[in-house]
XYZ file of N, CA and C in Angstrom:
453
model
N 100.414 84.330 87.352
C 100.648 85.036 88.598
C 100.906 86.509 88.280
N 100.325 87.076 89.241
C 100.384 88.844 89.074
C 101.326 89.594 89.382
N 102.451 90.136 89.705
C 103.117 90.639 90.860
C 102.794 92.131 90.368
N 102.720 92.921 92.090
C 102.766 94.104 92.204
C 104.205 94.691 92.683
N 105.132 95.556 92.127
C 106.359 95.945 92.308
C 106.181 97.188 93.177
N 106.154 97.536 94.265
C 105.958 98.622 95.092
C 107.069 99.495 95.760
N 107.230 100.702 95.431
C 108.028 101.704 95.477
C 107.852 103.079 95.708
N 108.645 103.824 96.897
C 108.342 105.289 96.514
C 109.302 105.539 95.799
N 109.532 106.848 95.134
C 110.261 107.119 93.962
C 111.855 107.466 94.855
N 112.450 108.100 94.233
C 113.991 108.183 94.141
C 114.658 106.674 94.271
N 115.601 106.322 95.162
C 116.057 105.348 95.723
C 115.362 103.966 95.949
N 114.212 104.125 96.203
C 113.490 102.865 96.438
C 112.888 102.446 94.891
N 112.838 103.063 94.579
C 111.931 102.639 92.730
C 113.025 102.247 92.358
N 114.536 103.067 92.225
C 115.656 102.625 91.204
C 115.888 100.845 91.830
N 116.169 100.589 93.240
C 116.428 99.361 94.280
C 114.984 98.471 92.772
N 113.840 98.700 93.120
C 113.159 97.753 93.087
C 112.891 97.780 91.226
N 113.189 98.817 90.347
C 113.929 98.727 89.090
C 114.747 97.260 89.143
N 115.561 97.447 89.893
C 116.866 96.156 89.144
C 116.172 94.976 89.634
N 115.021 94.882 89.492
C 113.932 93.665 89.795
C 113.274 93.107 87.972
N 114.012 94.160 87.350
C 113.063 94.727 85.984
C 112.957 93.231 84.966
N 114.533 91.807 85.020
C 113.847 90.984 84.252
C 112.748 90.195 84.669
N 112.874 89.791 86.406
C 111.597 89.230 86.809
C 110.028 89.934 86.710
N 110.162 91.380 86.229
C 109.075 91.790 85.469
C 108.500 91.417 84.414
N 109.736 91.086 83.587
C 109.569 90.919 82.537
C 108.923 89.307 81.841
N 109.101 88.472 83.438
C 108.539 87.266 83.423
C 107.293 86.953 83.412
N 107.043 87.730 84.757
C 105.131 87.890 84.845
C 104.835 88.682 84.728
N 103.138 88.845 84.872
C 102.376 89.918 84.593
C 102.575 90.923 86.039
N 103.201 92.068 85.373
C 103.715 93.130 86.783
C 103.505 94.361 86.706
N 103.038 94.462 87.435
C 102.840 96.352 88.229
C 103.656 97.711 88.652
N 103.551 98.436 88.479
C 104.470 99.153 89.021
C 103.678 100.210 89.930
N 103.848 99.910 91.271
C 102.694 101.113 91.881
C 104.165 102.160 92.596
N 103.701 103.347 92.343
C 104.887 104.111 92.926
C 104.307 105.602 93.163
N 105.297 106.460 93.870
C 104.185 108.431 94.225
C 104.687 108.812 92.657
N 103.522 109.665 93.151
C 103.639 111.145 91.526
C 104.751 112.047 92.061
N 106.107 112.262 91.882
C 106.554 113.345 92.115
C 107.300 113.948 90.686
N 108.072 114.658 90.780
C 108.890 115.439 89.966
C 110.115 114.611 89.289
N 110.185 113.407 89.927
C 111.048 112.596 89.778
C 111.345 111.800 88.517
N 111.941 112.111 87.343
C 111.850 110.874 85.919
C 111.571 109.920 86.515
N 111.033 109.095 85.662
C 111.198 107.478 85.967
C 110.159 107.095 84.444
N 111.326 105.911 83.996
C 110.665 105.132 82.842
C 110.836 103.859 83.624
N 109.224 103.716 83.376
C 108.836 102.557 83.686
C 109.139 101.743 82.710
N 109.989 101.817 81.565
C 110.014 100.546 80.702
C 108.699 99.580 80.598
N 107.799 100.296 79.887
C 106.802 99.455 79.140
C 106.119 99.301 80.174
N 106.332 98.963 81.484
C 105.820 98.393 82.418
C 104.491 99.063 82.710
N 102.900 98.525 82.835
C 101.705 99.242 83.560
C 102.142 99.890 84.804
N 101.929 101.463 84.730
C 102.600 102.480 86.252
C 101.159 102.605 86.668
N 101.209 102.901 87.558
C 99.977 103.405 88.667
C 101.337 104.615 89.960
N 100.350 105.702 89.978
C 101.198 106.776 91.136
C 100.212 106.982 92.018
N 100.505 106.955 92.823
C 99.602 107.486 94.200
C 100.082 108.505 94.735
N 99.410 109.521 95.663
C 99.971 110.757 96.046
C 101.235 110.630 97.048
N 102.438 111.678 97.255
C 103.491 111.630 97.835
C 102.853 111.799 98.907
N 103.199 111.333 100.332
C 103.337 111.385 101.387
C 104.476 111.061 102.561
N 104.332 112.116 102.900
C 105.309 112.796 104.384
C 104.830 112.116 105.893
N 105.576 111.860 106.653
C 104.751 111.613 108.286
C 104.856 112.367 108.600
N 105.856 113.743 108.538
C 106.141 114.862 109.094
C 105.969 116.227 108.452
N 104.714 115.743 107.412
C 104.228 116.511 107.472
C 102.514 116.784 107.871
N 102.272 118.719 107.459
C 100.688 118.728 108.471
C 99.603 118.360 108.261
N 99.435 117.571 106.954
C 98.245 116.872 105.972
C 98.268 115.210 106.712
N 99.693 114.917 106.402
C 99.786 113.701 106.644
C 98.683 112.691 106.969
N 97.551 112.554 107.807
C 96.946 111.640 108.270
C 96.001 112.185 106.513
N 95.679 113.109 106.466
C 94.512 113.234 105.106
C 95.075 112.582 103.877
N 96.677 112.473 103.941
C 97.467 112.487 102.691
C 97.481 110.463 102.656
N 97.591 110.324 104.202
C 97.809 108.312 104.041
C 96.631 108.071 104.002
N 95.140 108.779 104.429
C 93.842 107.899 103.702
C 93.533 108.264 102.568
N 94.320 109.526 101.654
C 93.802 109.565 100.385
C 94.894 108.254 99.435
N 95.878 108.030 99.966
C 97.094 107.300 99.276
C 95.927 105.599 99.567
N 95.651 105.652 100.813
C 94.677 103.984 100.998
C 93.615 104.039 100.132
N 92.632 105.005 99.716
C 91.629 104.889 98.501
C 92.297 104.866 97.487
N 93.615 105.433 97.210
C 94.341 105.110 95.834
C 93.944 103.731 95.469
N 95.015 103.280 96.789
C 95.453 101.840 96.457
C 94.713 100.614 96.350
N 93.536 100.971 97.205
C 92.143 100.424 97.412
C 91.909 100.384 95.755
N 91.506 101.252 95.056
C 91.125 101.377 93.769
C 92.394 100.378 92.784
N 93.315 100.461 92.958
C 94.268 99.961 92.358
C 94.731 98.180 92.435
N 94.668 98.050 93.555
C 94.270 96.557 94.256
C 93.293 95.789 94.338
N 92.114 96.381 93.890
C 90.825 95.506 93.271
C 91.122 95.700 92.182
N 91.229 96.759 91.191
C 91.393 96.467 90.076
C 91.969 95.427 89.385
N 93.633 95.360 89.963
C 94.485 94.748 89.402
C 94.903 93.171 90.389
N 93.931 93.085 91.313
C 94.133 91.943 92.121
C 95.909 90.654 91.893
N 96.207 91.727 92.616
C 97.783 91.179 92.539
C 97.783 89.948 93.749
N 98.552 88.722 93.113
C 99.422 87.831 93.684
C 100.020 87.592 94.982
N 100.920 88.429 94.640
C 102.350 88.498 95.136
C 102.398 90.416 95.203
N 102.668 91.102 96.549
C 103.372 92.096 96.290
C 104.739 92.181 97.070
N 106.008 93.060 95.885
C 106.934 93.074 96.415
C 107.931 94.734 96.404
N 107.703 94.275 97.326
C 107.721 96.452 98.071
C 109.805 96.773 98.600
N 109.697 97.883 98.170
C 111.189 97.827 98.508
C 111.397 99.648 99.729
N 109.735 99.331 99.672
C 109.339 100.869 100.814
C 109.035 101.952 100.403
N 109.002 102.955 100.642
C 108.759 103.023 101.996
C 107.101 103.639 102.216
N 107.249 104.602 102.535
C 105.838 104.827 103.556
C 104.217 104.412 102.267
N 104.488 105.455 101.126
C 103.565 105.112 100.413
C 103.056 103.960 100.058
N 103.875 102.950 100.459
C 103.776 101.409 99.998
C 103.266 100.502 100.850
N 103.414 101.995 101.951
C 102.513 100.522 103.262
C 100.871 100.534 102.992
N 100.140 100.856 102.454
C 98.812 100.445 102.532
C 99.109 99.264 101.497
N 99.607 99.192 100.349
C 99.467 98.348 99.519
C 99.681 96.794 100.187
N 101.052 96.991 100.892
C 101.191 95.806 101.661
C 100.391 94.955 102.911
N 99.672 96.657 103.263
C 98.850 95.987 104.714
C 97.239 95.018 103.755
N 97.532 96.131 102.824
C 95.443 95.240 101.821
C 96.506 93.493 101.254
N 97.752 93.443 101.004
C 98.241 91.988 100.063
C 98.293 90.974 101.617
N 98.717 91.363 102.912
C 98.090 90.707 103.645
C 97.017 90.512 104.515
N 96.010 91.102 104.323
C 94.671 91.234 104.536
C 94.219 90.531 103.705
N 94.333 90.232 102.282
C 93.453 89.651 101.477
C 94.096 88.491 101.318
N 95.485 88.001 102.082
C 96.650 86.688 102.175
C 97.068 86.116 100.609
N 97.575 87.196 100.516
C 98.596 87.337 99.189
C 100.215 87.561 100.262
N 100.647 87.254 98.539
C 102.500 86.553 99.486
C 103.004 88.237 99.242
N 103.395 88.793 100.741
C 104.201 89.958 100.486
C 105.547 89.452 100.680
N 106.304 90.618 99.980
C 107.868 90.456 100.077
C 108.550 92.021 100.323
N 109.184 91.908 101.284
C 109.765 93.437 101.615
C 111.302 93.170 101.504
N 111.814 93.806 100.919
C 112.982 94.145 100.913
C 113.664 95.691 101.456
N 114.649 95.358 102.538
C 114.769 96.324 103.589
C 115.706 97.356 102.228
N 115.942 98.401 102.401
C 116.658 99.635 101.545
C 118.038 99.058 101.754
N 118.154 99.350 100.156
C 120.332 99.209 100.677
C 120.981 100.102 100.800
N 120.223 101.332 101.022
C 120.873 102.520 101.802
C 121.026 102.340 103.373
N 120.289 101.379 104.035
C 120.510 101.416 105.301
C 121.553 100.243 105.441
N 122.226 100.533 105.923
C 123.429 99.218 106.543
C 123.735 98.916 108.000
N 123.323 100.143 108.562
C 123.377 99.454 110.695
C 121.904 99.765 111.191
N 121.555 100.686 110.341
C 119.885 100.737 111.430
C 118.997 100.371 110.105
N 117.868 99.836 111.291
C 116.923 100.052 110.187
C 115.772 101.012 109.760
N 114.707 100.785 108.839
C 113.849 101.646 108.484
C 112.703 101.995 108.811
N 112.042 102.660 109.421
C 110.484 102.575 109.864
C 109.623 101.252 109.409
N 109.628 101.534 107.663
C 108.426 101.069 106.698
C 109.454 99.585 107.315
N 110.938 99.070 106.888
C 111.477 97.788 107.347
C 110.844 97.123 108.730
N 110.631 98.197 109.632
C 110.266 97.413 111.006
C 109.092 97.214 111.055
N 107.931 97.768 110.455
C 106.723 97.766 110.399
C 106.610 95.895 109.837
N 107.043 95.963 108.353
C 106.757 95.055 107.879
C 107.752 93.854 107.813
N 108.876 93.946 108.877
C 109.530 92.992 109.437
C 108.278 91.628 110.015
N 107.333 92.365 110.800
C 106.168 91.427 110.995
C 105.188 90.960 110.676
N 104.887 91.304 109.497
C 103.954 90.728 108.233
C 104.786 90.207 106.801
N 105.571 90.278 106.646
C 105.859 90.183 105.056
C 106.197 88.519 104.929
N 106.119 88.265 104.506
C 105.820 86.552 104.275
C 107.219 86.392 103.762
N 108.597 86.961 103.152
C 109.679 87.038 103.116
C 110.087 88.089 103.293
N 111.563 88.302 104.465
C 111.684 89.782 104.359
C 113.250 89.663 104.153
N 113.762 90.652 103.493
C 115.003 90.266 102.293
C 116.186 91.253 103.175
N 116.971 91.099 103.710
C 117.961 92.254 103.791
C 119.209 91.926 102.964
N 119.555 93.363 102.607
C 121.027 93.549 101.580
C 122.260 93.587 102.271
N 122.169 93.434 103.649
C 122.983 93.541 104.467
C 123.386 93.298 105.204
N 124.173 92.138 105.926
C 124.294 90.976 107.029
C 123.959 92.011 108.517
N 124.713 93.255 108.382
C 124.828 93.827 109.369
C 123.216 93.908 109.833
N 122.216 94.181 109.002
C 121.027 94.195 109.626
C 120.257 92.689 110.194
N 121.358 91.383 109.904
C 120.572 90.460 110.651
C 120.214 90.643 112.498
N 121.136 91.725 113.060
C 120.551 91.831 114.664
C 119.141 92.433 114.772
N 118.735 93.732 113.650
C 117.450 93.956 113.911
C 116.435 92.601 113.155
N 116.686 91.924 112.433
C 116.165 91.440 111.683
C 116.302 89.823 111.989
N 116.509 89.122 112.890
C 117.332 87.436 112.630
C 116.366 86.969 111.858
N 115.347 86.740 111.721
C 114.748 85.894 110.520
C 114.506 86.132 109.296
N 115.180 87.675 108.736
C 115.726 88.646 107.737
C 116.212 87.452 106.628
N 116.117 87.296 105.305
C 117.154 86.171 104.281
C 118.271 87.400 103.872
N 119.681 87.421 104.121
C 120.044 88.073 103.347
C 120.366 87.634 101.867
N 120.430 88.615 100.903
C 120.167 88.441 99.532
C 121.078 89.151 98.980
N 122.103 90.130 99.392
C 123.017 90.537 98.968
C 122.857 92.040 98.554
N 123.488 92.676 97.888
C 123.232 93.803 97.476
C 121.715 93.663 96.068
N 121.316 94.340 95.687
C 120.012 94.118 94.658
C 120.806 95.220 93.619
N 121.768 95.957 93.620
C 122.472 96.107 92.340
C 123.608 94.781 92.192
């Protein structure tokens, strides 16, 4: 089994980091943006796709160049299982793993604790498990598993 680990960088890569021994189980991915940001992937195969903004003035040019990324990256590496911890850059990856009916898994940010997240509500309705760190988000979420904190 393949898994794809899906992340934009700062906060959401470190969240889906402490995922790193079940990496270490299967064969796993790390798709995440190019920014300025360190990040050791620990050994792990990285793939970056371009940063993207909604608010900003490229934006619509910036999410179909990020979907041919991923397009390229998702045939290549024909993943399993993807499991995304958000946000925006990560939604094409997730919309092609259920399009092609592969098991997605979203896990809502554990920075949010009363509201939730765009990329969370989007894929509140596709993700084949959707994980919250936070009981408080079972009202946006009731069929949410909570899972606790992920540190």
């Amino acid at each position: 089994m393949k898994i794809c680990y899906a992340a934009s960088s700062g906060g959401h890569l470190e969240q889906i980091m402490m995922l790193y021994p079940m990496m270490e189980k299967y064969n796993s991915f790390i798709l995440t943006e190019k920014t300025l940001y360190e990040f050791n992937s620990k050994g792990k195969k990285l793939y970056n796709v371009s940063q993207v903004n909604r608010r900003e003035l490229l934006f619509v040019f910036k999410i179909f160049l990020v979907l041919i990324q991923t397009l390229y990256i998702f045939f290549k590496e024909k993943p399993d299982v993807v499991i995304s911890t958000g946000a925006l850059a990560t939604v094409p990856i997730c919309l092609l793993a259920k399009l092609f009916r592969k098991k997605l898994i979203f896990i809502e940010s554990f920075s949010k604790i009363t509201s939730p997240t765009i990329t969370g509500k989007l894929m509140y309705k596709i993700a084949d498990i959707f994980i919250i760190q936070w009981e408080e988000l079972k009202k946006f979420y009731p069929n949410g598993i909570y899972g606790g904190g992920i540190y």
